[in-house]
Coordinates of C-alpha atoms and ligand atoms in Angstrom, one line a residue:
M1 CA -24.7 -3.1 -5.4
T2 CA -22.3 -6.1 -5.5
R3 CA -19.6 -6.2 -8.3
K4 CA -21.0 -9.6 -9.4
G5 CA -24.4 -7.9 -10.0
L6 CA -22.8 -5.7 -12.8
P7 CA -21.7 -8.2 -15.5
G8 CA -19.8 -7.2 -18.6
L9 CA -18.3 -4.0 -17.1
T10 CA -14.6 -3.4 -16.4
A11 CA -13.5 -3.3 -12.8
Q12 CA -12.9 0.5 -13.1
I13 CA -16.4 1.2 -14.4
K14 CA -17.9 -1.1 -11.7
D15 CA -15.9 0.8 -9.0
K16 CA -17.1 4.1 -10.4
L17 CA -20.8 3.0 -10.5
I18 CA -20.5 1.7 -6.9
Q19 CA -18.8 4.9 -5.8
Q20 CA -21.6 6.9 -7.4
A21 CA -24.2 4.8 -5.7
L22 CA -22.4 5.2 -2.4
E23 CA -22.2 8.9 -2.8
R24 CA -26.0 9.1 -3.6
R25 CA -26.8 7.1 -0.5
L26 CA -24.5 9.3 1.6
R27 CA -26.3 12.4 0.4
Q28 CA -29.6 10.8 1.2
A29 CA -28.4 9.8 4.7
E30 CA -27.1 13.4 5.3
H31 CA -30.6 14.7 4.5
G32 CA -32.2 12.0 6.6
S33 CA -34.2 10.8 3.6
S34 CA -32.9 7.2 3.8
V35 CA -35.1 6.8 6.9
A36 CA -38.7 6.0 6.1
P37 CA -41.1 8.6 7.4
L38 CA -43.5 7.5 10.1
A39 CA -47.0 6.6 9.3
H40 CA -49.7 9.2 9.9
P41 CA -49.8 9.9 13.6
S42 CA -52.8 8.7 15.5
A43 CA -54.5 11.0 18.0
G44 CA -52.2 12.2 20.7
E45 CA -49.1 10.8 18.9
V46 CA -46.5 13.4 17.9
N47 CA -44.9 13.0 14.5
I48 CA -41.2 12.9 15.3
P49 CA -38.9 11.3 12.8
P50 CA -36.8 8.4 14.2
Q51 CA -33.5 10.1 13.5
H52 CA -34.5 12.6 16.2
Y53 CA -34.8 10.0 19.0
S54 CA -32.9 6.9 17.9
F55 CA -29.1 6.6 17.6
R56 CA -29.6 3.8 15.1
H57 CA -31.2 6.3 12.7
H58 CA -28.8 9.2 13.4
P59 CA -27.6 10.5 10.0
G60 CA -23.9 10.3 11.2
Y61 CA -24.3 6.6 12.1
Q62 CA -26.1 5.9 8.8
Q63 CA -23.2 7.4 7.0
I64 CA -20.7 5.2 8.8
R65 CA -22.8 2.1 8.0
I66 CA -23.1 3.0 4.3
I67 CA -19.3 3.5 4.0
N68 CA -18.4 0.3 5.9
D69 CA -21.1 -1.8 4.1
G70 CA -19.9 -0.5 0.8
A71 CA -16.2 -1.3 1.6
A72 CA -17.2 -4.8 2.7
R73 CA -19.1 -5.4 -0.6
L74 CA -16.1 -4.3 -2.5
G75 CA -14.0 -6.8 -0.6
I76 CA -11.9 -4.0 1.0
G77 CA -11.1 -4.7 4.7
S78 CA -11.7 -1.7 6.9
P79 CA -8.6 0.4 7.2
F80 CA -9.8 1.7 10.5
F81 CA -9.1 0.6 14.1
K82 CA -6.3 -1.8 13.1
L83 CA -5.0 -3.5 16.2
H84 CA -1.3 -2.8 16.8
E85 CA 0.0 -5.3 19.2
G86 CA 3.0 -3.4 20.6
I87 CA 4.9 -0.2 20.2
A88 CA 4.2 1.5 16.9
G89 CA 7.4 2.9 15.5
A90 CA 9.1 2.5 12.2
V91 CA 7.8 -1.1 12.4
T92 CA 4.7 -2.4 14.1
H93 CA 2.9 -5.7 14.6
I94 CA -0.6 -6.4 13.5
G95 CA -2.3 -9.8 13.5
G96 CA 1.0 -11.4 14.5
Q97 CA 2.8 -10.0 11.4
E98 CA 5.5 -7.3 11.2
Y99 CA 4.9 -4.3 9.1
I100 CA 7.0 -1.3 8.1
N101 CA 4.8 1.4 9.6
Y102 CA 3.9 4.9 8.3
S103 CA 0.7 5.3 10.3
S104 CA 2.1 6.6 13.5
Y105 CA 3.4 10.1 14.4
N106 CA 6.1 8.7 16.6
Y107 CA 8.4 11.1 14.6
L108 CA 11.5 10.9 16.9
G109 CA 11.1 7.2 17.9
L110 CA 10.6 8.3 21.5
S111 CA 7.4 6.5 22.3
G112 CA 8.9 3.1 23.4
H113 CA 12.3 4.6 24.2
K114 CA 13.6 3.1 27.4
V115 CA 14.5 6.4 29.1
V116 CA 11.1 7.9 28.4
A117 CA 9.3 4.7 29.6
D118 CA 11.5 4.7 32.8
A119 CA 10.7 8.3 33.5
A120 CA 6.9 7.5 33.2
K121 CA 7.3 4.5 35.5
K122 CA 9.2 6.6 38.1
A123 CA 6.5 9.3 38.0
I124 CA 3.9 6.7 38.7
D125 CA 5.9 5.6 41.8
D126 CA 6.3 9.2 42.9
Y127 CA 2.9 10.7 42.2
G128 CA 0.5 7.9 41.2
T129 CA -1.4 7.4 37.9
S130 CA -3.8 10.3 38.5
V131 CA -3.4 13.6 40.3
S132 CA -7.0 13.2 41.3
A133 CA -8.0 16.9 41.0
S134 CA -7.8 19.9 38.8
R135 CA -4.4 21.6 39.0
L136 CA -6.0 24.8 40.3
V137 CA -7.3 23.1 43.4
S138 CA -5.0 20.2 44.4
G139 CA -3.7 18.5 41.3
E140 CA -0.5 20.5 40.9
R141 CA 2.7 18.3 40.9
P142 CA 6.4 19.3 40.3
I143 CA 6.4 17.3 37.1
H144 CA 3.8 19.7 35.6
R145 CA 5.8 22.8 36.3
E146 CA 9.0 21.3 35.1
L147 CA 7.5 20.3 31.8
E148 CA 5.9 23.7 31.3
Q149 CA 9.2 25.5 32.1
E150 CA 11.0 23.3 29.6
I151 CA 8.4 24.0 26.9
A152 CA 8.5 27.8 27.6
K153 CA 12.3 27.6 27.3
A154 CA 12.1 25.8 24.0
Y155 CA 10.0 28.7 22.7
G156 CA 11.9 31.5 24.3
V157 CA 8.7 32.8 26.0
D158 CA 7.6 33.5 29.6
D159 CA 5.6 30.5 30.4
A160 CA 3.5 27.5 29.1
I161 CA 0.4 25.5 30.2
V162 CA -0.2 21.9 29.5
F163 CA -3.7 20.4 28.9
V164 CA -4.7 16.8 29.0
S165 CA -5.4 16.7 25.2
G166 CA -4.0 18.6 22.2
H167 CA -7.5 18.8 20.8
A168 CA -8.9 20.2 24.0
A169 CA -6.0 22.7 24.2
N170 CA -7.2 24.3 21.0
V171 CA -10.9 24.1 21.7
T172 CA -10.7 25.6 25.2
T173 CA -8.0 28.2 24.4
I174 CA -9.8 29.7 21.4
G175 CA -13.2 29.1 22.8
H176 CA -12.3 31.0 26.0
L177 CA -10.3 33.9 24.7
F178 CA -12.5 35.0 21.8
G179 CA -16.2 35.9 21.5
P180 CA -19.0 37.1 19.2
K181 CA -17.4 40.5 18.6
D182 CA -14.2 39.0 17.3
L183 CA -13.0 37.6 14.0
I184 CA -11.0 34.4 13.6
L185 CA -9.2 33.9 10.3
H186 CA -7.6 30.5 9.6
D187 CA -5.8 28.6 6.8
E188 CA -8.5 26.6 4.9
L189 CA -6.7 23.4 5.9
I190 CA -6.6 24.1 9.6
H191 CA -7.2 21.2 12.0
N192 CA -10.7 20.3 13.3
S193 CA -9.7 21.3 16.9
V194 CA -9.3 24.9 15.8
L195 CA -12.6 24.9 14.0
Q196 CA -14.3 23.5 17.1
G197 CA -12.7 26.2 19.3
I198 CA -13.9 28.9 16.9
A199 CA -17.5 27.5 16.9
L200 CA -17.4 27.5 20.7
S201 CA -16.1 31.1 20.8
G202 CA -19.0 32.4 18.7
A203 CA -16.5 34.6 16.8
K204 CA -17.0 35.2 13.1
R205 CA -15.0 32.6 11.2
L206 CA -13.3 33.2 7.8
P207 CA -10.9 30.8 6.1
F208 CA -8.3 32.0 3.6
A209 CA -6.6 30.1 0.8
H210 CA -3.9 27.6 1.9
N211 CA -0.7 29.4 2.9
D212 CA -1.9 32.5 1.1
W213 CA -0.6 35.4 3.2
A214 CA -1.6 37.9 0.5
A215 CA -5.2 36.7 0.7
L216 CA -5.1 37.1 4.5
D217 CA -3.7 40.6 4.2
A218 CA -6.5 41.6 1.8
I219 CA -9.2 40.3 4.1
L220 CA -7.7 42.2 7.1
L221 CA -7.5 45.4 5.1
E222 CA -11.2 45.2 4.4
Q223 CA -12.5 43.7 7.7
R224 CA -10.1 44.4 10.6
H225 CA -11.8 47.6 11.8
Q226 CA -15.2 45.9 12.1
F227 CA -14.1 43.7 15.0
E228 CA -12.5 43.9 18.4
Q229 CA -10.0 41.1 18.8
V230 CA -8.8 39.3 15.6
L231 CA -7.0 36.0 15.6
V232 CA -5.1 34.4 12.8
V233 CA -4.5 30.6 13.1
L234 CA -1.9 28.6 11.1
E235 CA -0.3 25.2 11.5
G236 CA 3.5 24.8 11.6
I237 CA 3.3 21.8 9.3
Y238 CA -0.1 20.9 7.8
S239 CA -1.1 17.4 8.9
M240 CA -2.5 16.2 5.6
D241 CA -0.1 17.8 3.2
G242 CA 3.3 18.2 4.9
D243 CA 3.9 21.8 3.8
Y244 CA 4.3 24.9 6.0
P245 CA 3.5 28.6 5.9
D246 CA 5.9 31.5 5.2
L247 CA 5.7 32.4 8.8
P248 CA 7.8 35.7 8.7
R249 CA 5.2 37.1 6.2
F250 CA 2.3 36.2 8.6
V251 CA 4.2 37.8 11.5
E252 CA 4.6 41.1 9.5
I253 CA 0.9 41.1 8.6
K254 CA -0.1 40.4 12.1
R255 CA 1.9 43.3 13.4
R256 CA 0.6 45.7 10.7
H257 CA -3.0 44.9 11.4
K258 CA -2.7 44.6 15.2
V259 CA -4.1 41.1 15.4
F260 CA -3.1 37.9 17.3
L261 CA -1.2 35.1 15.6
M262 CA -1.5 31.5 16.8
V263 CA 0.6 28.6 15.4
D264 CA -0.4 25.0 15.9
E265 CA 2.9 23.1 16.0
A266 CA 1.4 19.6 16.4
H267 CA 3.4 18.3 13.5
S268 CA 6.3 20.8 13.3
F269 CA 7.7 20.7 16.9
G270 CA 10.4 18.0 16.9
V271 CA 10.4 18.0 13.1
M272 CA 11.5 21.5 11.9
G273 CA 14.6 23.5 12.7
N274 CA 18.1 22.2 13.3
T275 CA 17.4 20.9 16.8
G276 CA 13.7 20.2 16.5
L277 CA 12.5 23.5 18.1
G278 CA 10.0 23.9 15.3
I279 CA 9.0 26.5 12.8
R280 CA 10.3 29.3 15.0
E281 CA 13.8 27.8 14.7
H282 CA 13.4 27.0 11.0
F283 CA 12.8 30.7 10.3
D284 CA 15.0 32.0 13.1
L285 CA 12.1 34.0 14.7
E286 CA 11.8 35.3 18.3
G287 CA 9.3 33.6 20.7
G288 CA 7.4 36.9 20.9
D289 CA 6.8 37.0 17.2
V290 CA 3.8 34.7 17.6
D291 CA 1.2 35.4 20.3
I292 CA 0.0 31.8 20.9
W293 CA 2.3 28.9 20.3
M294 CA 0.3 25.7 20.5
G295 CA 1.5 22.1 20.2
T296 CA 0.7 18.5 21.2
L297 CA 2.7 16.1 23.4
S298 CA 1.3 13.1 21.4
K299 CA 3.6 13.3 18.4
A300 CA 7.4 14.0 18.7
L301 CA 7.1 14.2 22.5
A302 CA 5.8 10.7 22.9
G303 CA 3.0 11.4 25.4
C304 CA -0.5 12.7 25.4
G305 CA -1.8 16.2 25.9
G306 CA -1.4 19.7 24.5
Y307 CA 0.4 22.9 25.4
I308 CA 0.1 26.7 24.9
A309 CA 3.2 28.8 25.3
G310 CA 3.4 32.6 25.3
E311 CA 3.6 35.6 27.6
T312 CA 2.7 35.4 31.3
A313 CA -0.6 37.2 30.9
L314 CA -1.8 34.6 28.4
V315 CA -0.7 31.6 30.4
E316 CA -1.9 32.8 33.7
H317 CA -5.2 33.8 32.2
L318 CA -5.7 30.3 30.8
K319 CA -4.6 28.6 34.0
F320 CA -7.2 30.5 36.1
L321 CA -10.1 30.7 33.6
A322 CA -9.9 28.3 30.6
P323 CA -12.7 25.7 31.3
G324 CA -10.8 22.8 29.6
F325 CA -8.0 23.4 32.2
L326 CA -9.9 24.7 35.2
Y327 CA -12.7 22.0 35.1
S328 CA -10.5 19.2 34.0
V329 CA -8.0 17.0 35.9
G330 CA -4.3 17.8 35.8
M331 CA -2.2 15.8 33.4
S332 CA -1.5 12.3 34.5
P333 CA 2.1 12.2 36.0
P334 CA 3.5 9.4 33.8
L335 CA 2.4 11.4 30.7
A336 CA 4.0 14.6 31.9
A337 CA 7.2 12.8 32.8
A338 CA 7.3 11.0 29.4
S339 CA 7.0 14.2 27.4
L340 CA 9.5 15.9 29.6
A341 CA 12.0 13.1 29.1
A342 CA 11.3 13.1 25.4
L343 CA 11.9 16.8 25.1
K344 CA 15.3 16.4 26.9
I345 CA 16.3 13.5 24.6
M346 CA 15.3 15.6 21.6
L347 CA 17.6 18.4 22.7
Q348 CA 20.5 16.1 23.7
E349 CA 20.3 14.0 20.5
P350 CA 19.6 16.5 17.6
E351 CA 20.7 13.7 15.2
R352 CA 17.2 12.3 15.6
V353 CA 15.8 15.4 14.0
T354 CA 18.5 15.5 11.3
T355 CA 17.8 11.9 10.4
L356 CA 14.0 12.4 10.4
Q357 CA 14.5 15.3 8.0
A358 CA 16.9 13.3 5.8
R359 CA 14.6 10.2 5.6
G360 CA 11.7 12.5 4.7
Q361 CA 13.7 14.1 1.9
L362 CA 14.7 10.7 0.6
F363 CA 11.1 9.5 0.6
L364 CA 9.9 12.6 -1.2
E365 CA 12.6 12.5 -3.9
L366 CA 12.1 8.8 -4.6
A367 CA 8.3 9.2 -4.7
R368 CA 8.5 12.2 -7.1
A369 CA 10.9 10.4 -9.3
G370 CA 8.5 7.4 -9.4
G371 CA 5.7 9.7 -10.6
I372 CA 3.7 9.8 -7.3
D373 CA 1.8 13.0 -6.7
T374 CA 3.1 14.2 -3.4
G375 CA 1.2 17.5 -3.6
T376 CA 2.9 20.4 -1.8
S377 CA 4.8 18.2 0.7
T378 CA 8.2 19.5 1.8
G379 CA 9.3 16.1 3.0
L380 CA 9.1 17.1 6.6
A381 CA 7.6 14.1 8.4
V382 CA 4.3 14.1 6.5
I383 CA 4.2 13.0 2.9
P384 CA 1.0 12.3 1.0
A385 CA 0.7 10.1 -2.0
I386 CA -2.4 11.7 -3.6
I387 CA -4.3 9.0 -5.5
G388 CA -7.8 10.5 -6.0
G389 CA -10.9 8.4 -5.2
S390 CA -11.5 6.9 -1.9
I391 CA -12.0 3.4 -3.2
K392 CA -8.8 3.4 -5.3
T393 CA -6.9 4.7 -2.3
A394 CA -8.3 2.1 0.1
R395 CA -7.4 -0.6 -2.4
L396 CA -3.8 0.7 -2.7
S397 CA -3.5 0.8 1.1
A398 CA -4.8 -2.8 1.3
A399 CA -2.4 -3.9 -1.5
L400 CA 0.6 -2.4 0.4
F401 CA -0.6 -4.1 3.6
E402 CA -0.3 -7.4 1.8
R403 CA 3.3 -6.5 1.0
G404 CA 4.1 -5.7 4.7
I405 CA 3.6 -2.0 4.6
N406 CA 1.2 -0.2 6.9
V407 CA 0.0 3.2 5.7
Q408 CA -3.3 4.8 6.5
P409 CA -5.6 5.8 3.6
I410 CA -7.1 9.3 4.1
L411 CA -10.5 9.2 2.5
Y412 CA -13.4 11.5 2.0
P413 CA -14.7 13.4 4.0
A414 CA -11.3 13.9 5.8
V415 CA -10.0 15.3 2.5
P416 CA -11.9 16.0 -0.7
E417 CA -12.8 12.9 -2.7
K418 CA -10.6 13.9 -5.6
S419 CA -7.6 14.2 -3.4
A420 CA -8.0 11.0 -1.3
R421 CA -4.5 9.9 -0.4
L422 CA -2.1 7.6 1.5
R423 CA -0.4 9.6 4.2
F424 CA 3.1 8.6 5.2
F425 CA 4.3 9.7 8.6
I426 CA 8.1 9.4 8.6
S427 CA 10.1 8.4 11.7
C428 CA 13.8 9.0 12.3
E429 CA 14.0 5.2 12.9
H430 CA 13.0 4.3 9.3
T431 CA 16.0 3.0 7.5
E432 CA 16.9 4.1 4.0
E433 CA 16.3 0.6 2.9
Q434 CA 12.8 0.6 4.3
I435 CA 12.0 3.8 2.5
R436 CA 13.4 2.6 -0.8
Q437 CA 11.5 -0.6 -0.5
T438 CA 8.3 1.2 0.4
V439 CA 8.4 3.8 -2.4
Q440 CA 9.1 1.1 -5.0
A441 CA 6.1 -0.9 -3.7
V442 CA 3.9 2.2 -3.8
V443 CA 4.9 2.9 -7.4
E444 CA 4.3 -0.7 -8.5
E445 CA 1.0 -1.0 -6.8
A446 CA -0.3 2.4 -7.9
N447 CA 0.6 1.5 -11.5
R448 CA -1.3 -1.8 -11.2
L449 CA -4.5 -0.2 -10.0
Ligands
PMP501 N1 -3.7 20.0 16.0 C1 -3.3 19.3 14.9 C2 -2.7 20.0 13.7 C3 -3.4 17.9 14.9 O1 -3.0 17.2 13.8 C4 -3.9 17.3 16.0 C5 -4.1 15.8 16.1 N2 -3.4 15.0 15.3 C6 -4.3 18.0 17.1 C7 -4.2 19.4 17.1 C8 -4.9 17.4 18.4 O2 -3.9 16.8 19.1 P1 -4.0 15.5 20.0 O3 -4.2 14.4 19.1 O4 -2.7 15.4 20.7 O5 -5.2 15.7 20.9

């Protein structure tokens, strides 16, 4: 399958043939047929295929090997697990070189900010690096409560609860609150953590077309009465596309059908609204218009962890019973302190949010003018350059890397093969010059492919 082994063909046709061969091998690996069956069992021997007792033969591992081997044969360095040697902001250092960086969701430039770092260091001095217990038993520290109160205030709701991971927040909240008699409807582009939570809950799962509130309304009209609790899950800003739902429409539908509404603000808190308070501020909604506000501390808030904000009955329930909270350690003090400090800076310096929004708009306008397919992006922090074809996209990412620009290619199966893309995360610390230089390089290299 080397390119040299296909003489007389153009580079594009060679790429296509290699791509097809890779896809064939992927399909085989998924069905386990790339692993040779065992010879006829002898007496007393059980015929168990190796993929059932050997990690080396596990279909998931086989899939990774095929993709990595294929990329290596094509001479494309792996775009994964790149080693960043310092703070990843608008610029980063990899292999001793400086790059303009679009691969990190340090939207407000607060990871690496001195005040945030000092708050984390002080929390270590005050409380240590671990609280050494679940919050419920003896892991509770003042910094947890302060962070939760500030988050609740930001949403205009009763209370909030922080979890040690954003992913875990979704899994355990949805997994705990819903069950087999319930229905969970979600935007078709919803994050993996929501899907995992739904699987755990045992509820019936139905996706609806992206941002299509009318499709949701139609499903509810037909199905609501067959279930007990019904949950609708959306994202504030969709992490692969950079667009957002018409939230007031969803709120109206939620009220009419008597269902719960949950919004994952991982990429919208700190990004949308005049002061960064998210999609609620953008649409001027009340905190109580959404039942479950979810977000992560790992993006604009420069820490690590997730939160749920809402009414007391929801938060107290989760604090006492959600397994991912109850049976997990309390958030590490420096992380809680870092996100609390970041939230305060965000509110004190709304120009960070304004600049982030302006830089995103500039990127979007220049990219569109240069003929780049930015899909449905609104220019709010996440801007894809949809290239189509994983190999082509990986090559473009590698070519930009050569020019001092670090941007992650998002490849199949993270997105459909035909919409493989470069995903640009914008930071308020990107300069206009960096954005102009980047878009020009993307246009030039995309045309060269
Ligand atoms: N929700 C969404 C929409 C996300 O994009 C992510 C991760 N990027 C998560 C939840 C999980 O958050 P975390 O990485 O902080 O665990």
